[in-house]
Coordinates of C-alpha atoms in Angstrom, one line a residue:
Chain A
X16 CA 0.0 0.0 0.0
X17 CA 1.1 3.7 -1.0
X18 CA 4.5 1.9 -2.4
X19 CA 4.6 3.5 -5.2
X20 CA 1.5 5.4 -5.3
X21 CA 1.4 8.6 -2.8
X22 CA -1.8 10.3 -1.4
X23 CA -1.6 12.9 -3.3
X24 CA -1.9 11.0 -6.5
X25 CA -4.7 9.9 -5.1
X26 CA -6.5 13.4 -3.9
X27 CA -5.6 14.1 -7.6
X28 CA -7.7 11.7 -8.9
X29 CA -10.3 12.4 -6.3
X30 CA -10.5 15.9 -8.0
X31 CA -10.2 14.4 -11.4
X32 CA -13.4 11.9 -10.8
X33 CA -16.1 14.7 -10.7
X34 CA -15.2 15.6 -14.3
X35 CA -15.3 11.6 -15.1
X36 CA -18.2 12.3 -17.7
X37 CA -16.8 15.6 -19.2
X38 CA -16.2 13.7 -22.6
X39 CA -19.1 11.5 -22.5
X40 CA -19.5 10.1 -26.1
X41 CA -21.9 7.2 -27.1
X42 CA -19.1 4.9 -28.7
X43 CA -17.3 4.0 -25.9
X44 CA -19.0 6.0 -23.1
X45 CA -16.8 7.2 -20.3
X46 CA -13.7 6.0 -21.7
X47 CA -11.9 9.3 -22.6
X48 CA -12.8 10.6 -18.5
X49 CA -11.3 7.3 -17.3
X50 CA -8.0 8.1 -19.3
X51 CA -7.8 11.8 -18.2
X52 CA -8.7 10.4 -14.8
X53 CA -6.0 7.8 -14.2
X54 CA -3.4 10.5 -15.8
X55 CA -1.6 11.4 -12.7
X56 CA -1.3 7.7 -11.8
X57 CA -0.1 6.6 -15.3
X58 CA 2.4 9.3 -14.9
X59 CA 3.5 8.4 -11.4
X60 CA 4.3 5.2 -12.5
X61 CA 5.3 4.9 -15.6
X62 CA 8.3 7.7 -16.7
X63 CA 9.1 6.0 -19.7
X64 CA 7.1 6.7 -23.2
X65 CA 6.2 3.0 -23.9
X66 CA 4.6 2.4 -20.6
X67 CA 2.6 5.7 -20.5
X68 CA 1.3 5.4 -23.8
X69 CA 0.2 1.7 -22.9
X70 CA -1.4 3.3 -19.7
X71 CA -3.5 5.6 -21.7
X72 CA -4.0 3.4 -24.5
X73 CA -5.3 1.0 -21.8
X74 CA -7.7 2.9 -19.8
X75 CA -9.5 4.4 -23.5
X76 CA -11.7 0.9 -23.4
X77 CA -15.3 1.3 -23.1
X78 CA -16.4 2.1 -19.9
X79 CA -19.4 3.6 -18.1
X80 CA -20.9 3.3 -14.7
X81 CA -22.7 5.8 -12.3
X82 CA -19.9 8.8 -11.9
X83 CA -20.0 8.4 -8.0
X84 CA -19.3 4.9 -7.7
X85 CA -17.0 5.2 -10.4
X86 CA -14.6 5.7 -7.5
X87 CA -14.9 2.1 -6.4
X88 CA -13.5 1.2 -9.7
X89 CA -11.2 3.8 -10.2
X90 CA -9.8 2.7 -6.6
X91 CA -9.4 -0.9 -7.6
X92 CA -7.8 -0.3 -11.1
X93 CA -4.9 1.8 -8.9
X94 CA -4.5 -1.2 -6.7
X95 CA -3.8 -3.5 -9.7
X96 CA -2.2 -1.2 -12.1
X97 CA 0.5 -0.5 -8.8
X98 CA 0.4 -4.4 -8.0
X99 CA 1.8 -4.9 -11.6
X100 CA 4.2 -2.0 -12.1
X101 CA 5.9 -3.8 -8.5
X102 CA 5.6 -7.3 -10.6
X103 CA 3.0 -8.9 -9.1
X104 CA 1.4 -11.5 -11.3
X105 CA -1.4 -8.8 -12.6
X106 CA -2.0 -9.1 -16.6
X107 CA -3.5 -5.9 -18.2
X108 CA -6.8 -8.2 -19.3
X109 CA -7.4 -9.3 -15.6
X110 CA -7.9 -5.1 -14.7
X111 CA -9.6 -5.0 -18.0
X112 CA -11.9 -8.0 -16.9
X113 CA -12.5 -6.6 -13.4
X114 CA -13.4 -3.2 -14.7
X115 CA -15.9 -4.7 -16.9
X116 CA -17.6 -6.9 -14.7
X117 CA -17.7 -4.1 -11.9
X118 CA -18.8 -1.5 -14.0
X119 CA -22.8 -2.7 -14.8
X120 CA -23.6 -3.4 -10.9
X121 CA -22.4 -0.1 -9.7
X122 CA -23.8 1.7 -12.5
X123 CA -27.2 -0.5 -11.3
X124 CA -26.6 0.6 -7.4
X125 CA -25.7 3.9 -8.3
X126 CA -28.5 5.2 -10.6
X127 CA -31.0 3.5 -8.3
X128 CA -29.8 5.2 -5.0
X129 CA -28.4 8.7 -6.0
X130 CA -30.5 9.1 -9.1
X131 CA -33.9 7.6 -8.4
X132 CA -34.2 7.9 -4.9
X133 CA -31.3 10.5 -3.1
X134 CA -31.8 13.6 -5.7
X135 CA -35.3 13.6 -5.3
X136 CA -35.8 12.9 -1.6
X137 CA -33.4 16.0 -1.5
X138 CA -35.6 18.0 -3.7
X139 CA -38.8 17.3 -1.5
X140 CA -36.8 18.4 1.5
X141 CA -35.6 21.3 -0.3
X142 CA -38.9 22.3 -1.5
X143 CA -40.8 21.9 1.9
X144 CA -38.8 23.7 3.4
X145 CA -39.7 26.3 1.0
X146 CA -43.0 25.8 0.9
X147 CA -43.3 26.1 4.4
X148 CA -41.2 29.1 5.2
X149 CA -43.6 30.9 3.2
X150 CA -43.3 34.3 2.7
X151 CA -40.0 34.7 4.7
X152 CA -37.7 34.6 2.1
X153 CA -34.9 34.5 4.3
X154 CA -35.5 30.8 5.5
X155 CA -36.9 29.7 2.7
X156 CA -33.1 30.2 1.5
X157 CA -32.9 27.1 3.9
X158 CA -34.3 24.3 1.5
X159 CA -31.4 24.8 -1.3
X160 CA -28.7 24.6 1.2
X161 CA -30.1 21.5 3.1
X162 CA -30.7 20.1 0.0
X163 CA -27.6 20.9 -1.4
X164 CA -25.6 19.6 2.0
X165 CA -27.8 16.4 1.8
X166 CA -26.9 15.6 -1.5
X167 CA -23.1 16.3 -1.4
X168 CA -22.8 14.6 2.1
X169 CA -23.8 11.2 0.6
X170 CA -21.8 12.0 -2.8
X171 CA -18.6 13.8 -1.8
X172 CA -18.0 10.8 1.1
X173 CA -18.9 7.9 -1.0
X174 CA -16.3 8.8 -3.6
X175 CA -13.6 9.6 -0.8
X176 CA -14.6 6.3 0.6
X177 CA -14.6 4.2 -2.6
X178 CA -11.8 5.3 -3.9
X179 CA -9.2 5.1 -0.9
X180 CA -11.1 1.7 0.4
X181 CA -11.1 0.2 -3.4
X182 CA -7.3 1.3 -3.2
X183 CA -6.6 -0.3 -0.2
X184 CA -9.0 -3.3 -0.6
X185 CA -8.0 -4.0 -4.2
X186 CA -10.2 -6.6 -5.5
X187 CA -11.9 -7.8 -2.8
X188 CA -13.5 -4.2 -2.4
X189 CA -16.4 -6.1 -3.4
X190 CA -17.6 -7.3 0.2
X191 CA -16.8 -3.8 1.4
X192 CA -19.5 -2.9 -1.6
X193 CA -22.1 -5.3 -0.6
X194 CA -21.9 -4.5 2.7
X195 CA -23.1 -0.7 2.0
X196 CA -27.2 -2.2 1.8
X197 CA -28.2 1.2 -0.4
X198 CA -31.1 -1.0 -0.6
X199 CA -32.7 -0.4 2.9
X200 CA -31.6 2.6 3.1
X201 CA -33.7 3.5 -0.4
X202 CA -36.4 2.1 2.2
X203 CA -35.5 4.6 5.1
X204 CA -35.5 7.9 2.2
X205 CA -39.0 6.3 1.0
X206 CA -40.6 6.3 4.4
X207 CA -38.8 9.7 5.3
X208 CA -39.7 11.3 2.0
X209 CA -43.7 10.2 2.3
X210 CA -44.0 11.5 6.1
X211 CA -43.0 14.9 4.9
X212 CA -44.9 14.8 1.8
X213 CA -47.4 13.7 4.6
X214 CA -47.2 16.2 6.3
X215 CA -47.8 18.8 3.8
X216 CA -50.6 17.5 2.1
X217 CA -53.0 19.1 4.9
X218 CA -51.4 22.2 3.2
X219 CA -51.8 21.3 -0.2
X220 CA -55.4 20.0 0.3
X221 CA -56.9 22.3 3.1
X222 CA -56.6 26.1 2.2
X223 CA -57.6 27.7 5.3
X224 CA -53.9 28.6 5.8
X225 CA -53.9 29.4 2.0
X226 CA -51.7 32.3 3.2
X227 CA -48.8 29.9 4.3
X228 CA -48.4 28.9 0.8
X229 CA -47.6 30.6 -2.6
X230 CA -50.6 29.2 -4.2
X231 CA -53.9 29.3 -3.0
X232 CA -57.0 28.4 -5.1
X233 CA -60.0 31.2 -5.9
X234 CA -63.3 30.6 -6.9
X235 CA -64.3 27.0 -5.6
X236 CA -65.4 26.1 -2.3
X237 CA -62.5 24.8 0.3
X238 CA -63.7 21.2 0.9
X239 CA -64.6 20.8 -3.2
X240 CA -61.1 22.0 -4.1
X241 CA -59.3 19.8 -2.0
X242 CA -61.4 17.0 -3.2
X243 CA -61.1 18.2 -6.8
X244 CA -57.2 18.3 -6.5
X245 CA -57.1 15.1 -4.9
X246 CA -58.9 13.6 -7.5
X247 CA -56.3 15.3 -10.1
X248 CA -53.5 14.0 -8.2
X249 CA -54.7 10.0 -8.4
X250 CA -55.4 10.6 -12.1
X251 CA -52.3 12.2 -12.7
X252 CA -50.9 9.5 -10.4
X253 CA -52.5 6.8 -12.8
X254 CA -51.1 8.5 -16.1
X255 CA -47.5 8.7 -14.5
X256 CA -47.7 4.7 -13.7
X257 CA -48.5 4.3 -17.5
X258 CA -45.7 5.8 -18.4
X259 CA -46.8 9.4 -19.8
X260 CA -44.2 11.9 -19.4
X261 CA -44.2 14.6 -16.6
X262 CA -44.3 17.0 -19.7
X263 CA -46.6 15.7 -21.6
X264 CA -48.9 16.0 -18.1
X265 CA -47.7 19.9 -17.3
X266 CA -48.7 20.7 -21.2
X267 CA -51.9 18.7 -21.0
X268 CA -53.1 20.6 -17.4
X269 CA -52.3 23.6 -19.5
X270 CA -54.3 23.2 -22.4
X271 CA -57.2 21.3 -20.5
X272 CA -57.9 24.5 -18.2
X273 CA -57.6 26.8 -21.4
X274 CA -60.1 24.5 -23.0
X275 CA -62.4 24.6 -20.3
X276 CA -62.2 28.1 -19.7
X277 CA -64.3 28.4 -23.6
X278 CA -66.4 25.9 -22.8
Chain B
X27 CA -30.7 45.2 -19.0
X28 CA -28.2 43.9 -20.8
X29 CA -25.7 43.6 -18.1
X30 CA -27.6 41.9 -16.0
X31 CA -28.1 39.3 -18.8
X32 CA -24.8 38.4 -19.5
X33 CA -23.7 38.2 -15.8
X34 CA -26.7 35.8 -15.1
X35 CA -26.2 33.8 -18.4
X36 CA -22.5 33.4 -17.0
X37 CA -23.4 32.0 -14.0
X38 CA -25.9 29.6 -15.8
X39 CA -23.0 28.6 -18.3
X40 CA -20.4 28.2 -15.1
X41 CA -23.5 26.4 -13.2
X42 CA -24.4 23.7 -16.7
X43 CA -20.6 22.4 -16.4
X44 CA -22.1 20.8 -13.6
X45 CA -25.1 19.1 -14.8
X46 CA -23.2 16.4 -16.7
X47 CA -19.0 17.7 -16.3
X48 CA -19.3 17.8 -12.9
X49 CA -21.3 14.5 -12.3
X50 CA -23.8 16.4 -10.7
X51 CA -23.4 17.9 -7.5
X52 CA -27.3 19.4 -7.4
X53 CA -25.7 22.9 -8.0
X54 CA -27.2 22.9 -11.7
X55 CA -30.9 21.2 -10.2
X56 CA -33.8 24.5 -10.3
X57 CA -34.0 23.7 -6.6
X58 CA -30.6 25.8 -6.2
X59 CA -30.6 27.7 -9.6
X60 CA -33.6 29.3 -9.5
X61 CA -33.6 31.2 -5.8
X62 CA -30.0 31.8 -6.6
X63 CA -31.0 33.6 -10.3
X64 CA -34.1 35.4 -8.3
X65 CA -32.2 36.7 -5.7
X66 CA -30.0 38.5 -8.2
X67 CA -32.9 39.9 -10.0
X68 CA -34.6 41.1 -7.1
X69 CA -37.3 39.5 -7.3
X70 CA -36.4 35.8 -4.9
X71 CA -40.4 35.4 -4.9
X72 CA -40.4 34.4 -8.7
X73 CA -37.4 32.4 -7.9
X74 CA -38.6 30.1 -5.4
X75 CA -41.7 29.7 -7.0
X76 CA -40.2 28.5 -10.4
X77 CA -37.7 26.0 -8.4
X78 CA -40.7 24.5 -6.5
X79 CA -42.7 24.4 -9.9
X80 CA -39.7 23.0 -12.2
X81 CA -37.5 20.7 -9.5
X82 CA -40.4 18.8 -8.3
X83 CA -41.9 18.1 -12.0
X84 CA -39.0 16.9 -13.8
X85 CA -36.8 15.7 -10.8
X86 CA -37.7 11.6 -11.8
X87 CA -36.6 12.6 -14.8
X88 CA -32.7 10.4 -15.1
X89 CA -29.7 10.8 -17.3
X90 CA -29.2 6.5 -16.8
X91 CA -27.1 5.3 -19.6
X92 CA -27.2 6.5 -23.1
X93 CA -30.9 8.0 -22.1
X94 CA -30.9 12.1 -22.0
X95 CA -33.5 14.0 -20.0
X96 CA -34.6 17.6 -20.6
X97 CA -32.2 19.6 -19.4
X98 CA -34.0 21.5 -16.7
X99 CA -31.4 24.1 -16.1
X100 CA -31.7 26.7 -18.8
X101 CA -35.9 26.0 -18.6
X102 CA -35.0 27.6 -15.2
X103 CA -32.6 30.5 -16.1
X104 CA -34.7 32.0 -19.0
X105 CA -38.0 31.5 -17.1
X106 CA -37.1 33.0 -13.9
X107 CA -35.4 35.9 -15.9
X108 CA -38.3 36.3 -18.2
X109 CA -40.7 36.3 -15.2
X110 CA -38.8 38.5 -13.1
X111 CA -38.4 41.3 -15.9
X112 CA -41.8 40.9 -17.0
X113 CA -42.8 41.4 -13.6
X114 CA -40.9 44.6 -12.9
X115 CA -41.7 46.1 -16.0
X116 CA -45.8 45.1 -15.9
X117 CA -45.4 46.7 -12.5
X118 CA -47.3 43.8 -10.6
X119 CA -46.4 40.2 -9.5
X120 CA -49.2 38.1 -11.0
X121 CA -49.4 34.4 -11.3
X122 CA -50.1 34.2 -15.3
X123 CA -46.6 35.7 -15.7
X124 CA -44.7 32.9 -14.1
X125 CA -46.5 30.2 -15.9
X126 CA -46.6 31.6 -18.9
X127 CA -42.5 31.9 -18.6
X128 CA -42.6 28.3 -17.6
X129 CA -44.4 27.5 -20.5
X130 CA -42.4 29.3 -23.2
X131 CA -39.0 27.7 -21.9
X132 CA -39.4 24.5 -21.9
X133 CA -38.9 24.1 -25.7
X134 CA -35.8 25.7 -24.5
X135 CA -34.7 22.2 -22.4
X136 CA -35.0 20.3 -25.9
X137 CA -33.2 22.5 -27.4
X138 CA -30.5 22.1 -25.2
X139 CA -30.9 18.4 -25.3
X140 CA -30.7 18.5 -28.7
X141 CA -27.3 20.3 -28.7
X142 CA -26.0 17.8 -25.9
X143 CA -26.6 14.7 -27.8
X144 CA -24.8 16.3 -31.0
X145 CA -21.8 16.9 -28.7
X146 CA -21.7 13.6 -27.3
X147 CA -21.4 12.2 -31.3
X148 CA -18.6 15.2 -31.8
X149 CA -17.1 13.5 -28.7
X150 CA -17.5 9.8 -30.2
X151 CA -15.3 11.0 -33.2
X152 CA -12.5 12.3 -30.3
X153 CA -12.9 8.9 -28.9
X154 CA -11.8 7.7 -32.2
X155 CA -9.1 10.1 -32.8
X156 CA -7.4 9.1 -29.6
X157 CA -7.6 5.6 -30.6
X158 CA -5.9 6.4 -33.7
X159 CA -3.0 8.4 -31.9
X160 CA -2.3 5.6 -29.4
X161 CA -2.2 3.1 -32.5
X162 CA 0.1 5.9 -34.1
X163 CA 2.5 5.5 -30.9
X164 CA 2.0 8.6 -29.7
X165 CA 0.8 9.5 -26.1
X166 CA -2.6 12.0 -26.9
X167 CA -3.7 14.7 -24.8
X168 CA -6.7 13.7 -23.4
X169 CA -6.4 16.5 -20.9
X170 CA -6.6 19.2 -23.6
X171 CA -9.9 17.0 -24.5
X172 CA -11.3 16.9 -21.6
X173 CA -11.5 20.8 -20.5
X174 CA -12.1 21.5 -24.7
X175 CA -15.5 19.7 -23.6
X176 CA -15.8 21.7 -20.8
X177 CA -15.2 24.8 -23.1
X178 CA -17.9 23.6 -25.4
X179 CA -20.4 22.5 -22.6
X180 CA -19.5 26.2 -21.1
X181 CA -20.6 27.7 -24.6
X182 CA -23.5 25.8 -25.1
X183 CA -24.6 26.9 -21.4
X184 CA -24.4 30.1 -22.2
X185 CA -25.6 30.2 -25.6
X186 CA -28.8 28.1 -24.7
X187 CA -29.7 30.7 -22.0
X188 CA -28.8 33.8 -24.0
X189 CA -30.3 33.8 -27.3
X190 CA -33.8 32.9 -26.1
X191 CA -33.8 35.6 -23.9
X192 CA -32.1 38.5 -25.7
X193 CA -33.9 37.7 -28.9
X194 CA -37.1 36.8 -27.4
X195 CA -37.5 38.7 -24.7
X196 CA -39.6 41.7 -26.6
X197 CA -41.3 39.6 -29.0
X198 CA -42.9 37.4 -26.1
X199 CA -43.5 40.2 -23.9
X200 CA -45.7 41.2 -26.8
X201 CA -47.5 37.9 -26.8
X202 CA -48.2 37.6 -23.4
X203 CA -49.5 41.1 -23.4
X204 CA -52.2 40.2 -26.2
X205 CA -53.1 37.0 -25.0
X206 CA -57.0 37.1 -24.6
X207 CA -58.0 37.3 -20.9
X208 CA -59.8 33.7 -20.8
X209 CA -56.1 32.6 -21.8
X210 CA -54.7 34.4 -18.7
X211 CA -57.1 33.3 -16.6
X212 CA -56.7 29.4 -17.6
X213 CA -52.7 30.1 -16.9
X214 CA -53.6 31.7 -13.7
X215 CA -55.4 28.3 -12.8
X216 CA -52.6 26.7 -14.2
X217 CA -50.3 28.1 -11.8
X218 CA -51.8 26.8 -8.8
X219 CA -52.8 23.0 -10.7
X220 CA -49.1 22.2 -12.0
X221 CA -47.5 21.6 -8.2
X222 CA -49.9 18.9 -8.6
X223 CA -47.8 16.6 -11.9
X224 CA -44.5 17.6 -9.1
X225 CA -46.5 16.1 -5.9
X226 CA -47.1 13.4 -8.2
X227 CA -44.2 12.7 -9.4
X228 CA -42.3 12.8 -6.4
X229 CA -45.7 10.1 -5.0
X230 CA -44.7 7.6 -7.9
X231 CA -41.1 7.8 -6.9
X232 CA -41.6 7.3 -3.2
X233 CA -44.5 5.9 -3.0
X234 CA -44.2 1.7 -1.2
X235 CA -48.0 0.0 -0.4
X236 CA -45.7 -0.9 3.0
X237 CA -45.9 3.0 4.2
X238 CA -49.3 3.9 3.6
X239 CA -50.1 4.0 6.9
X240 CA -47.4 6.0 8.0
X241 CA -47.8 8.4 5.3
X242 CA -51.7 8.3 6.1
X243 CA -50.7 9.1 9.8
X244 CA -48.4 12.2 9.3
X245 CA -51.1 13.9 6.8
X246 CA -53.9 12.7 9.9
X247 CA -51.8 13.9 12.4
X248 CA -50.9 17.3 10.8
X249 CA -54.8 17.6 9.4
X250 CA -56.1 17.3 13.2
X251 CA -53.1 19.4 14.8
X252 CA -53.6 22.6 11.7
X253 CA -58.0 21.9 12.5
X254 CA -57.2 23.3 16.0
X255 CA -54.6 25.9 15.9
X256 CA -53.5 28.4 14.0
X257 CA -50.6 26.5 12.7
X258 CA -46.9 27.4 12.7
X259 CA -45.1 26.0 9.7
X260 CA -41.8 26.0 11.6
X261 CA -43.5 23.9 14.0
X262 CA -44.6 21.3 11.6
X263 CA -41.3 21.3 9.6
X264 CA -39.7 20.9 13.1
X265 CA -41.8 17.7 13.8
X266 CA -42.0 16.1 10.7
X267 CA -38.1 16.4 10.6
X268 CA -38.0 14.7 14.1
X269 CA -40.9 12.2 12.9
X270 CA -38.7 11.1 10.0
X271 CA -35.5 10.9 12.1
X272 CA -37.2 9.0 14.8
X273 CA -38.3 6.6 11.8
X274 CA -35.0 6.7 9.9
X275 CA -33.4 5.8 13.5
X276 CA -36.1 2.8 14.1
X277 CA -35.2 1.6 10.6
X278 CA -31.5 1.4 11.3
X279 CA -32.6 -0.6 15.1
X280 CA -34.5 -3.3 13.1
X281 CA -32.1 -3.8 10.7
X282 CA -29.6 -4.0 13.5
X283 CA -31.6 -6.0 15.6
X284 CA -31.7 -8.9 12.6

């Protein structure tokens, strides 16, 4: 461990990671951010031209996973690139291999829990907190911040972790990985994420404190609109489950109201 | 006017490096952008409004794989900047405004998207040129790539935000202001209808048969609680926060426990 390899390669290509999909092309995918990535190691290691121009040449295969838990890989490929370069019996097609069969279940893990189920449970935090400071601007300043910290603390620390573990680890970063359950904890950020929503549908539905909110609807009577909306929110519910896209809905609400407003 | 829309088309252009550069960091999400461009029009109502409208709405929304979503960011900088300077110069805040800006920029997002995927075939052909140097024995520069794409994603930040707003800016202040008033009024309906597609969304992405009755007792509990007293929102963020940490903590206890 850090025998050839210092720490400050490795904050280097901590830095390097976040701009992993910079070049993201649909030949090969990721494979010109893994090069530029890995450049501070291939240059650490290698001084001669023949073995950094089989570094790069090596890292431009096809690759593309999740760009978070890209650090795993990232941290593993350091390992065994450092292992060979100090003669261990590592062949180039063993990384290659590893890469590749790491690269669709992390991709899986990671667009599941930061994609489908962090960003937004940050953005309903956020935006309750905005709907609920109301008018006081000030606070309200609150839900991008939270959101923002939310977000980062998960992201920012699981590259840190998955690249110095998958250094350290090497290949059998793998238990390390299956031990991290983001399964259960998509659970915990379900349940969390419906009790607030919870919690604000009394707002949403009942307009007494109309005043509390941004929006407030006119005309109807209190107990009809929040039936009425309700109603709209299990149809629109429905559509979403078959698949209709949230623009096609925002369009349709549009053009239904100015329909029904000449009829 | 013009200053102000170059700085703010800036920051979008420094802010979309990080919707697909920077892997995401939430920075470029409406939630942040739009308070953020608000504030520096003076006008942070329009800006939260616009982030609640546009986050919640197109937040399920996932760039997984070769698949490219709407990209929500410049939606967000030319609405709130259209909103805000129509506001100040009609002299009132009204509701129509907003989604009308909504409305108009979202053909703004395809745009963009339509840009994206053309860079991402330029980039296939700089995949293939640095194949070709490597087989050439010579060591390419994939650094000078990699912030080149940065440049260009810069550019087409900027680009995507700027000339909607600085050629269309009169032209659909015009058109707003001889829209016929049923039109308005439908938009003004709109306004407080479309949270509703966001709520949903955000429903179909959380939403396990497992919870219900947890999610049917925090609306129960904050229904009968707001029935009674004049309610303090701070109050009910406060204990829906500690609800969902109490629960987050029993979740980890369980899972201990087994």
């Amino acid at each position: 461990m850090y025998k050839l390899i210092r720490k400050s390669d490795l904050m280097k290509v901590y830095f390097r990671l976040f701009l992993l999909e910079a070049s993201w092309n649909y030949e090969k995918m990721q494979n010109i951010g893994v090069a530029y990535v890995l450049m501070p190691i291939g240059n650490r290691l290698y001084s001669d031209f023949e073995g950094r121009k089989a570094f790069v040449g090596r890292n431009l295969k096809f690759f593309n996973t999740h760009p978070a838990m890209a650090s795993f890989i990232m941290g593993v490929v350091i390992h065994m690139e450092e292992q060979m370069k100090l003669g261990e019996p590592v062949t180039p097609e063993e990384i290659e291999a590893l890469k590749n069969s790491m690269m669709g279940p992390l991709a899986a893990m990671g667009d599941n829990f930061f994609w489908e189920y962090l960003r937004p449970f940050c953005a309903v935090i956020g935006v309750c907190i905005i709907l609920l400071c109301g008018n006081n601007y000030g606070f309200a300043f609150l839900g991008p911040l939270v959101a923002l910290f939310l977000y980062n603390a998960f992201g920012l620390s699981v590259r840190y972790a998955g690249l110095t573990k998958g250094y350290e680890n090497g290949p059998s970063i793998i238990n390390y990985i299956a031990k991290l359950d983001l399964r259960s904890m998509n659970e915990r950020l379900s349940l969390t994420a419906l009790v607030m929503i919870g919690a604000l549908f009394p707002f949403l539905f009942k307009l007494d404190n109309a005043e509390l909110l941004p929006f407030k609807i006119q005309s109807m009577h209190h107990s009809l609109q929040g039936l009425a909306m309700f109603l709209l929110l299990l149809l629109m519910l429905l559509l979403l489950k078959i698949k209709v896209t949230p623009t096609v809905l925002f369009y349709g609400i549009i053009i239904g109201i100015i329909m029904l407003t000449y009829i | 006017m013009h200053a102000d829309l170059l700085i703010i088309c800036l920051l979008a252009a420094l802010l979309s490096i990080d919707v697909r550069t920077v892997g995401g960091t939430m920075l470029s999400r409406p939630l942040v952008v739009a308070p953020l461009i608000g504030l520096l029009m003076g006008d942070a109502k329009t800006g939260f409004l616009v982030a609640y409208f546009i986050e919640l709405v197109w937040v399920g929304m996932l760039p997984v794989g070769a698949s490219l979503p709407v990209e929500v960011l410049p939606v967000t900088v030319v609405s709130v900047f259209l909103a805000a300077t129509y506001s100040s110069k009609l002299g009132n805040f009204s509701e129509s405004i907003i989604m009308f800006c909504i409305i108009i920029s979202i053909p703004v997002g395809f745009m963009s998207r339509w840009l994206e995927s053309h860079i991402r075939e330029l980039n296939s052909r700089l995949s293939d040129y640095l194949d070709r140097e490597v087989s050439e024995e010579r060591i390419p520069n994939v650094e000078m790539i990699t912030y080149m794409n940065i440049a260009v994603t810069f550019l087409k930040g900027f680009l995507v935000c700027f000339l909607p707003i600085f050629f269309g800016s009169h032209v659909l202040l015009n058109v707003y202001n001889s829209l016929p008033f049923n039109v308005k009024q439908a938009l003004e309906t709109g306004f407080y209808l479309v949270p509703l597609v966001g709520i949903a969304v955000v429903m179909e992405i959380f939403f396990i048969k497992k919870y219900t009755l947890h999610f049917a007792l925090s609306f129960i509990a904050v229904f009968v609680f707001s029935l009674f007293t004049k309610v303090n929102p701070f109050l009910i963020m406060g204990l829906s926060v500690m609800a969902a940490l109490l629960l987050l903590y029993m979740g980890r206890e369980r899972k201990a426990g087994v």
